[in-house]
mmCIF file of C-alpha atoms in Angstrom:
data_model
loop_
_atom_site.group_PDB
_atom_site.id
_atom_site.type_symbol
_atom_site.label_atom_id
_atom_site.label_comp_id
_atom_site.label_asym_id
_atom_site.label_seq_id
_atom_site.Cartn_x
_atom_site.Cartn_y
_atom_site.Cartn_z
ATOM 1 C CA MET A 465 46.960 8.968 -21.197
ATOM 2 C CA ILE A 466 44.038 9.909 -18.979
ATOM 3 C CA SER A 467 44.591 13.586 -19.789
ATOM 4 C CA THR A 468 44.464 12.831 -23.535
ATOM 5 C CA ALA A 469 41.282 10.792 -23.146
ATOM 6 C CA LYS A 470 39.791 13.505 -20.949
ATOM 7 C CA LEU A 471 40.488 16.147 -23.602
ATOM 8 C CA ALA A 472 39.021 13.951 -26.338
ATOM 9 C CA ALA A 473 35.885 13.232 -24.304
ATOM 10 C CA ALA A 474 35.544 16.903 -23.426
ATOM 11 C CA GLY A 475 35.828 17.863 -27.090
ATOM 12 C CA VAL A 476 33.104 15.438 -28.185
ATOM 13 C CA VAL A 477 30.693 16.456 -25.430
ATOM 14 C CA ASP A 478 31.386 20.165 -25.879
ATOM 15 C CA ARG A 479 30.663 19.926 -29.614
ATOM 16 C CA LEU A 480 27.418 18.109 -28.818
ATOM 17 C CA TYR A 481 26.603 20.738 -26.198
ATOM 18 C CA ALA A 482 27.298 23.560 -28.662
ATOM 19 C CA THR A 483 24.979 21.922 -31.204
ATOM 20 C CA PHE A 484 22.053 22.037 -28.778
ATOM 21 C CA ASP A 485 23.077 25.162 -26.869
ATOM 22 C CA SER A 486 20.276 27.396 -28.081
ATOM 23 C CA PRO A 487 16.939 27.179 -26.206
ATOM 24 C CA ARG A 488 15.069 26.660 -29.478
ATOM 25 C CA ARG A 489 17.167 23.632 -30.434
ATOM 26 C CA GLN A 490 16.860 22.208 -26.951
ATOM 27 C CA MET A 491 13.074 22.579 -27.140
ATOM 28 C CA TRP A 492 12.863 20.714 -30.457
ATOM 29 C CA LEU A 493 15.231 18.048 -29.138
ATOM 30 C CA MET A 494 12.985 17.549 -26.108
ATOM 31 C CA VAL A 495 9.892 17.352 -28.307
ATOM 32 C CA ALA A 496 11.546 14.723 -30.496
ATOM 33 C CA ILE A 497 12.599 12.697 -27.448
ATOM 34 C CA VAL A 498 9.079 12.823 -25.973
ATOM 35 C CA VAL A 499 7.571 11.659 -29.289
ATOM 36 C CA VAL A 500 10.013 8.755 -29.484
ATOM 37 C CA MET A 501 9.371 7.856 -25.839
ATOM 38 C CA ALA A 502 5.614 7.920 -26.448
ATOM 39 C CA LEU A 503 6.010 5.391 -29.268
ATOM 40 C CA LEU A 504 8.326 3.011 -27.422
ATOM 41 C CA PRO A 505 5.605 0.878 -25.732
ATOM 42 C CA LEU A 506 4.405 -0.096 -29.220
ATOM 43 C CA VAL A 507 7.671 -1.963 -29.858
ATOM 44 C CA MET A 508 8.781 -2.892 -26.330
ATOM 45 C CA GLY A 509 7.738 -5.849 -24.218
ATOM 46 C CA ARG A 510 6.448 -5.771 -20.656
ATOM 47 C CA TYR A 511 9.864 -6.105 -18.994
ATOM 48 C CA THR A 512 11.509 -3.343 -21.035
ATOM 49 C CA THR A 513 8.522 -1.033 -20.556
ATOM 50 C CA THR A 514 8.664 -1.581 -16.794
ATOM 51 C CA ILE A 515 12.375 -0.710 -16.734
ATOM 52 C CA MET A 516 11.723 2.448 -18.738
ATOM 53 C CA THR A 517 8.925 3.364 -16.330
ATOM 54 C CA ASN A 518 11.395 3.055 -13.466
ATOM 55 C CA ALA A 519 13.861 5.247 -15.364
ATOM 56 C CA LEU A 520 11.189 7.929 -15.841
ATOM 57 C CA LEU A 521 10.456 7.783 -12.100
ATOM 58 C CA TYR A 522 14.130 8.463 -11.411
ATOM 59 C CA VAL A 523 14.045 11.364 -13.859
ATOM 60 C CA VAL A 524 11.349 12.998 -11.713
ATOM 61 C CA LEU A 525 13.238 12.283 -8.486
ATOM 62 C CA ALA A 526 16.603 13.395 -9.880
ATOM 63 C CA LEU A 527 15.133 16.667 -11.177
ATOM 64 C CA GLY A 528 13.709 17.302 -7.709
ATOM 65 C CA LEU A 529 17.054 16.658 -6.031
ATOM 66 C CA ASN A 530 18.742 18.778 -8.693
ATOM 67 C CA ILE A 531 16.812 21.788 -7.374
ATOM 68 C CA VAL A 532 18.307 21.176 -3.943
ATOM 69 C CA VAL A 533 21.821 20.135 -4.972
ATOM 70 C CA GLY A 534 22.313 21.657 -8.407
ATOM 71 C CA TYR A 535 20.414 24.932 -8.108
ATOM 72 C CA ALA A 536 20.828 25.827 -4.434
ATOM 73 C CA GLY A 537 24.071 23.938 -3.736
ATOM 74 C CA LEU A 538 22.773 21.963 -0.720
ATOM 75 C CA LEU A 539 24.090 18.437 -0.180
ATOM 76 C CA ASP A 540 21.093 16.238 0.681
ATOM 77 C CA LEU A 541 21.749 12.589 1.595
ATOM 78 C CA GLY A 542 18.215 11.825 2.775
ATOM 79 C CA TYR A 543 16.117 12.697 -0.254
ATOM 80 C CA ALA A 544 14.389 9.302 -0.196
ATOM 81 C CA ALA A 545 12.554 10.521 2.924
ATOM 82 C CA PHE A 546 10.320 12.803 0.811
ATOM 83 C CA PHE A 547 9.833 9.942 -1.621
ATOM 84 C CA ALA A 548 8.610 7.889 1.354
ATOM 85 C CA VAL A 549 6.370 10.649 2.759
ATOM 86 C CA GLY A 550 4.486 10.934 -0.520
ATOM 87 C CA ALA A 551 4.110 7.175 -0.938
ATOM 88 C CA TYR A 552 3.027 6.472 2.650
ATOM 89 C CA SER A 553 0.659 9.443 2.832
ATOM 90 C CA VAL A 554 -1.302 8.237 -0.173
ATOM 91 C CA GLY A 555 -1.056 4.618 0.943
ATOM 92 C CA ILE A 556 -2.413 5.377 4.422
ATOM 93 C CA LEU A 557 -5.244 7.592 3.175
ATOM 94 C CA THR A 558 -6.397 5.190 0.461
ATOM 95 C CA VAL A 559 -5.927 1.904 2.350
ATOM 96 C CA GLN A 560 -6.628 2.845 5.975
ATOM 97 C CA PHE A 561 -9.252 5.551 5.420
ATOM 98 C CA ASP A 562 -10.689 4.635 1.991
ATOM 99 C CA TRP A 563 -9.926 8.020 0.437
ATOM 100 C CA ASN A 564 -10.113 8.575 -3.299
ATOM 101 C CA PHE A 565 -6.619 8.595 -4.819
ATOM 102 C CA TRP A 566 -6.907 12.048 -6.384
ATOM 103 C CA LEU A 567 -8.251 13.562 -3.156
ATOM 104 C CA ALA A 568 -5.316 12.038 -1.267
ATOM 105 C CA ILE A 569 -2.708 13.825 -3.402
ATOM 106 C CA PRO A 570 -3.022 17.353 -1.855
ATOM 107 C CA PRO A 571 -2.621 16.072 1.757
ATOM 108 C CA ALA A 572 0.377 13.995 0.625
ATOM 109 C CA LEU A 573 2.034 17.034 -0.949
ATOM 110 C CA LEU A 574 1.226 19.107 2.139
ATOM 111 C CA ALA A 575 2.813 16.429 4.338
ATOM 112 C CA ALA A 576 5.961 16.534 2.187
ATOM 113 C CA CYS A 577 6.106 20.335 2.431
ATOM 114 C CA MET A 578 5.677 20.164 6.208
ATOM 115 C CA ALA A 579 8.455 17.583 6.411
ATOM 116 C CA GLY A 580 10.668 19.886 4.347
ATOM 117 C CA VAL A 581 9.961 22.835 6.638
ATOM 118 C CA ILE A 582 10.384 20.803 9.843
ATOM 119 C CA ILE A 583 13.779 19.438 8.856
ATOM 120 C CA GLY A 584 14.889 22.414 6.786
ATOM 121 C CA GLY A 585 14.001 25.276 9.092
ATOM 122 C CA PRO A 586 16.346 24.402 11.978
ATOM 123 C CA THR A 587 19.150 22.885 9.882
ATOM 124 C CA LEU A 588 19.601 25.018 6.774
ATOM 125 C CA ARG A 589 21.788 27.443 8.702
ATOM 126 C CA LEU A 590 24.328 24.621 8.639
ATOM 127 C CA ARG A 591 26.697 24.250 5.728
ATOM 128 C CA SER A 592 28.469 21.551 3.779
ATOM 129 C CA ASP A 593 29.201 18.324 5.672
ATOM 130 C CA TYR A 594 27.073 19.196 8.704
ATOM 131 C CA LEU A 595 23.976 19.675 6.540
ATOM 132 C CA ALA A 596 24.674 16.387 4.746
ATOM 133 C CA ILE A 597 24.874 14.510 8.061
ATOM 134 C CA VAL A 598 21.599 16.017 9.296
ATOM 135 C CA THR A 599 19.754 15.144 6.064
ATOM 136 C CA LEU A 600 21.140 11.620 6.226
ATOM 137 C CA GLY A 601 19.799 11.282 9.757
ATOM 138 C CA PHE A 602 16.414 12.651 8.701
ATOM 139 C CA GLY A 603 16.148 10.071 5.925
ATOM 140 C CA GLU A 604 16.882 7.230 8.322
ATOM 141 C CA ILE A 605 14.431 8.580 10.927
ATOM 142 C CA VAL A 606 11.627 8.505 8.360
ATOM 143 C CA ARG A 607 12.500 4.970 7.283
ATOM 144 C CA PHE A 608 12.728 3.602 10.832
ATOM 145 C CA SER A 609 9.488 5.366 11.765
ATOM 146 C CA ALA A 610 7.753 3.672 8.838
ATOM 147 C CA ARG A 611 9.166 0.341 9.993
ATOM 148 C CA ASN A 612 7.868 0.680 13.552
ATOM 149 C CA LEU A 613 4.549 2.533 13.338
ATOM 150 C CA GLU A 614 1.373 0.488 13.161
ATOM 151 C CA ILE A 615 -0.365 2.894 10.763
ATOM 152 C CA THR A 616 2.396 2.357 8.188
ATOM 153 C CA GLY A 617 2.158 -1.434 8.436
ATOM 154 C CA ARG A 618 5.456 -1.740 10.296
ATOM 155 C CA ALA A 619 8.114 -3.805 8.481
ATOM 156 C CA SER A 620 5.539 -5.406 6.177
ATOM 157 C CA GLY A 621 4.446 -2.038 4.819
ATOM 158 C CA LEU A 622 1.138 -1.365 3.090
ATOM 159 C CA SER A 623 -0.446 -3.580 0.442
ATOM 160 C CA ASN A 624 -3.555 -3.576 -1.745
ATOM 161 C CA ILE A 625 -3.182 0.098 -2.594
ATOM 162 C CA PRO A 626 -6.015 0.694 -5.092
ATOM 163 C CA GLU A 627 -5.302 1.717 -8.663
ATOM 164 C CA PRO A 628 -6.442 5.223 -9.599
ATOM 165 C CA SER A 629 -9.201 5.837 -12.110
ATOM 166 C CA PHE A 630 -9.597 8.833 -14.393
ATOM 167 C CA PHE A 631 -13.147 9.594 -15.555
ATOM 168 C CA GLY A 632 -14.062 5.930 -15.269
ATOM 169 C CA TYR A 633 -10.865 4.612 -16.880
ATOM 170 C CA VAL A 634 -8.855 2.504 -14.421
ATOM 171 C CA ILE A 635 -5.101 3.056 -14.665
ATOM 172 C CA ASP A 636 -3.827 -0.435 -13.932
ATOM 173 C CA SER A 637 -1.655 -1.776 -16.771
ATOM 174 C CA TYR A 638 2.105 -1.386 -17.123
ATOM 175 C CA VAL A 639 1.573 0.656 -20.311
ATOM 176 C CA ASP A 640 -0.802 3.008 -18.499
ATOM 177 C CA PHE A 641 1.759 3.718 -15.796
ATOM 178 C CA TYR A 642 4.502 4.173 -18.398
ATOM 179 C CA TYR A 643 2.536 7.057 -19.911
ATOM 180 C CA VAL A 644 1.723 8.423 -16.449
ATOM 181 C CA PHE A 645 5.405 8.629 -15.552
ATOM 182 C CA LEU A 646 6.259 10.017 -18.993
ATOM 183 C CA LEU A 647 3.766 12.817 -18.368
ATOM 184 C CA LEU A 648 5.194 13.401 -14.878
ATOM 185 C CA ALA A 649 8.736 13.553 -16.302
ATOM 186 C CA VAL A 650 7.685 16.125 -18.923
ATOM 187 C CA MET A 651 5.956 18.222 -16.255
ATOM 188 C CA ALA A 652 9.050 17.983 -14.031
ATOM 189 C CA VAL A 653 11.291 19.162 -16.881
ATOM 190 C CA VAL A 654 9.014 22.128 -17.637
ATOM 191 C CA ALA A 655 8.769 23.071 -13.955
ATOM 192 C CA SER A 656 12.541 22.805 -13.474
ATOM 193 C CA HIS A 657 13.166 24.960 -16.539
ATOM 194 C CA ARG A 658 10.725 27.624 -15.372
ATOM 195 C CA LEU A 659 12.204 27.635 -11.873
ATOM 196 C CA TYR A 660 15.757 27.931 -13.188
ATOM 197 C CA HIS A 661 14.897 31.066 -15.176
ATOM 198 C CA SER A 662 12.790 32.650 -12.438
ATOM 199 C CA ARG A 663 13.825 35.243 -9.861
ATOM 200 C CA LEU A 664 13.927 32.495 -7.246
ATOM 201 C CA GLY A 665 16.184 30.446 -9.519
ATOM 202 C CA ARG A 666 18.639 33.341 -9.773
ATOM 203 C CA ALA A 667 18.582 33.679 -5.985
ATOM 204 C CA TRP A 668 19.446 29.977 -5.686
ATOM 205 C CA LEU A 669 22.333 30.531 -8.094
ATOM 206 C CA TYR A 670 23.719 33.421 -6.026
ATOM 207 C CA VAL A 671 23.411 31.461 -2.781
ATOM 208 C CA ARG A 672 25.105 28.433 -4.316
ATOM 209 C CA HIS A 673 28.120 30.411 -5.480
ATOM 210 C CA ASP A 674 28.586 32.657 -2.433
ATOM 211 C CA GLU A 675 26.165 32.718 0.500
ATOM 212 C CA ASP A 676 27.811 35.671 2.213
ATOM 213 C CA ALA A 677 27.807 37.824 -0.923
ATOM 214 C CA ALA A 678 24.179 36.864 -1.608
ATOM 215 C CA GLU A 679 23.182 37.854 1.915
ATOM 216 C CA ALA A 680 25.032 41.153 1.521
ATOM 217 C CA MET A 681 22.918 41.790 -1.595
ATOM 218 C CA GLY A 682 19.751 41.459 0.490
ATOM 219 C CA ILE A 683 18.917 37.809 -0.245
ATOM 220 C CA ASN A 684 17.632 35.905 2.781
ATOM 221 C CA ARG A 685 19.768 32.793 2.312
ATOM 222 C CA VAL A 686 17.877 30.669 4.846
ATOM 223 C CA ARG A 687 14.513 31.446 3.269
ATOM 224 C CA VAL A 688 15.852 30.846 -0.244
ATOM 225 C CA LYS A 689 17.429 27.521 0.724
ATOM 226 C CA LEU A 690 14.255 26.491 2.516
ATOM 227 C CA ALA A 691 12.294 27.232 -0.674
ATOM 228 C CA ALA A 692 14.651 24.928 -2.594
ATOM 229 C CA TYR A 693 14.256 22.221 0.019
ATOM 230 C CA VAL A 694 10.451 22.413 0.032
ATOM 231 C CA THR A 695 10.271 22.524 -3.774
ATOM 232 C CA GLY A 696 12.491 19.461 -4.011
ATOM 233 C CA SER A 697 10.322 17.689 -1.451
ATOM 234 C CA VAL A 698 7.254 18.207 -3.673
ATOM 235 C CA PHE A 699 9.022 16.538 -6.617
ATOM 236 C CA GLY A 700 10.019 13.629 -4.389
ATOM 237 C CA ALA A 701 6.509 13.280 -2.973
ATOM 238 C CA ILE A 702 4.949 13.223 -6.454
ATOM 239 C CA GLY A 703 7.301 10.408 -7.429
ATOM 240 C CA GLY A 704 6.389 8.512 -4.254
ATOM 241 C CA ILE A 705 2.644 9.008 -4.766
ATOM 242 C CA PHE A 706 2.583 7.364 -8.183
ATOM 243 C CA PHE A 707 5.251 4.827 -7.239
ATOM 244 C CA SER A 708 2.939 3.485 -4.532
ATOM 245 C CA VAL A 709 -0.094 3.035 -6.799
ATOM 246 C CA ASN A 710 2.060 1.582 -9.565
ATOM 247 C CA LEU A 711 3.365 -1.232 -7.354
ATOM 248 C CA GLY A 712 0.226 -1.537 -5.236
ATOM 249 C CA ALA A 713 2.388 -2.145 -2.165
ATOM 250 C CA ILE A 714 5.195 -0.323 -0.358
ATOM 251 C CA SER A 715 7.597 -1.208 2.439
ATOM 252 C CA PRO A 716 10.270 0.729 4.362
ATOM 253 C CA GLU A 717 13.073 -0.958 2.430
ATOM 254 C CA SER A 718 11.895 0.759 -0.753
ATOM 255 C CA PHE A 719 13.087 4.077 0.727
ATOM 256 C CA SER A 720 16.504 3.174 2.090
ATOM 257 C CA PHE A 721 19.684 5.247 2.068
ATOM 258 C CA GLU A 722 20.712 3.434 -1.125
ATOM 259 C CA GLN A 723 17.803 5.099 -2.922
ATOM 260 C CA SER A 724 19.057 8.536 -1.869
ATOM 261 C CA VAL A 725 22.528 7.625 -3.101
ATOM 262 C CA LEU A 726 21.232 6.446 -6.497
ATOM 263 C CA ILE A 727 19.264 9.656 -7.011
ATOM 264 C CA LEU A 728 22.274 11.758 -5.992
ATOM 265 C CA MET A 729 24.484 9.726 -8.343
ATOM 266 C CA ALA A 730 22.143 10.516 -11.240
ATOM 267 C CA VAL A 731 22.442 14.247 -10.520
ATOM 268 C CA ILE A 732 26.239 14.244 -10.122
ATOM 269 C CA LEU A 733 26.916 11.870 -13.014
ATOM 270 C CA GLY A 734 24.772 13.840 -15.448
ATOM 271 C CA GLY A 735 25.863 17.289 -14.335
ATOM 272 C CA MET A 736 24.545 19.269 -11.386
ATOM 273 C CA GLY A 737 22.291 22.155 -12.299
ATOM 274 C CA LYS A 738 21.766 21.080 -15.908
ATOM 275 C CA ILE A 739 18.400 19.538 -16.809
ATOM 276 C CA PRO A 740 19.559 17.483 -19.860
ATOM 277 C CA GLY A 741 22.479 16.139 -17.850
ATOM 278 C CA VAL A 742 20.287 15.098 -14.925
ATOM 279 C CA ILE A 743 17.887 13.295 -17.273
ATOM 280 C CA LEU A 744 20.803 11.502 -18.918
ATOM 281 C CA GLY A 745 22.244 10.579 -15.531
ATOM 282 C CA ALA A 746 18.912 9.085 -14.378
ATOM 283 C CA PHE A 747 18.672 6.890 -17.472
ATOM 284 C CA ILE A 748 22.286 5.740 -17.106
ATOM 285 C CA ILE A 749 21.797 4.798 -13.444
ATOM 286 C CA ILE A 750 18.705 2.683 -14.209
ATOM 287 C CA LEU A 751 19.450 1.307 -17.680
ATOM 288 C CA GLY A 752 23.183 0.701 -17.185
ATOM 289 C CA PRO A 753 22.915 -2.350 -14.904
ATOM 290 C CA GLU A 754 20.080 -3.750 -17.050
ATOM 291 C CA LEU A 755 22.149 -3.545 -20.231
ATOM 292 C CA LEU A 756 24.932 -5.457 -18.445
ATOM 293 C CA ARG A 757 22.612 -8.095 -16.947
ATOM 294 C CA GLU A 758 24.046 -10.873 -19.132
ATOM 295 C CA LEU A 759 27.331 -10.557 -17.242
ATOM 296 C CA GLY A 760 25.664 -11.881 -14.078
ATOM 297 C CA GLU A 761 27.460 -11.054 -10.832
ATOM 298 C CA LEU A 762 30.098 -8.991 -12.621
ATOM 299 C CA ARG A 763 27.617 -6.465 -14.003
ATOM 300 C CA LEU A 764 27.641 -4.167 -10.959
ATOM 301 C CA LEU A 765 31.442 -4.268 -10.803
ATOM 302 C CA LEU A 766 31.738 -3.363 -14.475
ATOM 303 C CA PHE A 767 29.072 -0.661 -14.098
ATOM 304 C CA ALA A 768 30.998 0.838 -11.173
ATOM 305 C CA VAL A 769 34.196 0.872 -13.257
ATOM 306 C CA ILE A 770 32.366 2.600 -16.121
ATOM 307 C CA MET A 771 31.036 5.269 -13.754
ATOM 308 C CA LEU A 772 34.508 5.826 -12.324
ATOM 309 C CA LEU A 773 35.890 6.306 -15.821
ATOM 310 C CA ILE A 774 33.110 8.756 -16.643
ATOM 311 C CA MET A 775 33.865 10.802 -13.538
ATOM 312 C CA LEU A 776 37.589 10.750 -14.316
ATOM 313 C CA LEU A 777 36.996 11.946 -17.866
ATOM 314 C CA ARG A 778 34.122 14.303 -17.008
ATOM 315 C CA PRO A 779 34.584 15.354 -13.350
ATOM 316 C CA SER A 780 31.833 17.988 -13.635
ATOM 317 C CA GLY A 781 29.359 15.505 -15.116
ATOM 318 C CA ILE A 782 28.499 14.332 -18.612
ATOM 319 C CA TRP A 783 26.538 17.505 -19.395
ATOM 320 C CA PRO A 784 27.769 20.107 -16.887
ATOM 321 C CA GLU A 785 26.544 23.643 -16.446
ATOM 322 C CA ARG A 786 28.366 25.901 -18.850
ATOM 323 C CA ARG A 787 30.441 28.680 -17.377
ATOM 324 C CA ASN A 788 31.093 31.845 -19.269
#
């Protein structure tokens, strides 16, 4: 019975995939989706707009982790650490040192890159489970450091993070931040697409499929994997930067291991290495529990069952990478 359902689901998704297989059709589909998303705040209330803003944040984060997991084949269980580095860097500079928000962004991105190099350099020679354990430890080290350092506000975190302004216009409403995260999501999609079709993207593909063969071809696998790790850290830091000013306050619990798991679930559920799949996975992870909210305490149980069924029917993800 499961095999029959799996074949039926595969047939439906494959026909949908074939419909939008050409780059031109995918581009027009993306344009149509962006136009619809841009019009949604006109018909949505505050609560729904806030949920959609959170979904767009996860799109940015999931696309960043997709570079690490989907493109380069590295299992990262501590991705929320880069999310935290970006958020705390901007929070510290704007609250503790009265920096302008836009001037605080480059140091925050630099801090995320340095964190990626510090953790990635010594550990990316590891493979599989060992790398996953190290990244998990790194994520928890960052969170516990934020909880215990005075400059990060300890367990209480940082509050009163000022809203950014753009040429005199203060970005402070929930609609403003919806459009900010929509713009970030579009930029993340474009950057991911360009990276995938670049020379570095092809090197990631070779390393993911066979590290030894890639190294025999002259590809420095450690350097290539480090590039994926640092690039993913920039995506995570950008999400953290605007997450902090959107809420106006951050705490260590916002960057727990559960956040890393949710982002990884979005990548795996949608389809590792495939941009449309990752976007779809991010929206499912955020919107799924909200659509089942009327069920009360049973909503998470039912959502977990639905995800299990999806993975049984589509073990490679809803929109997996196509293999020739």
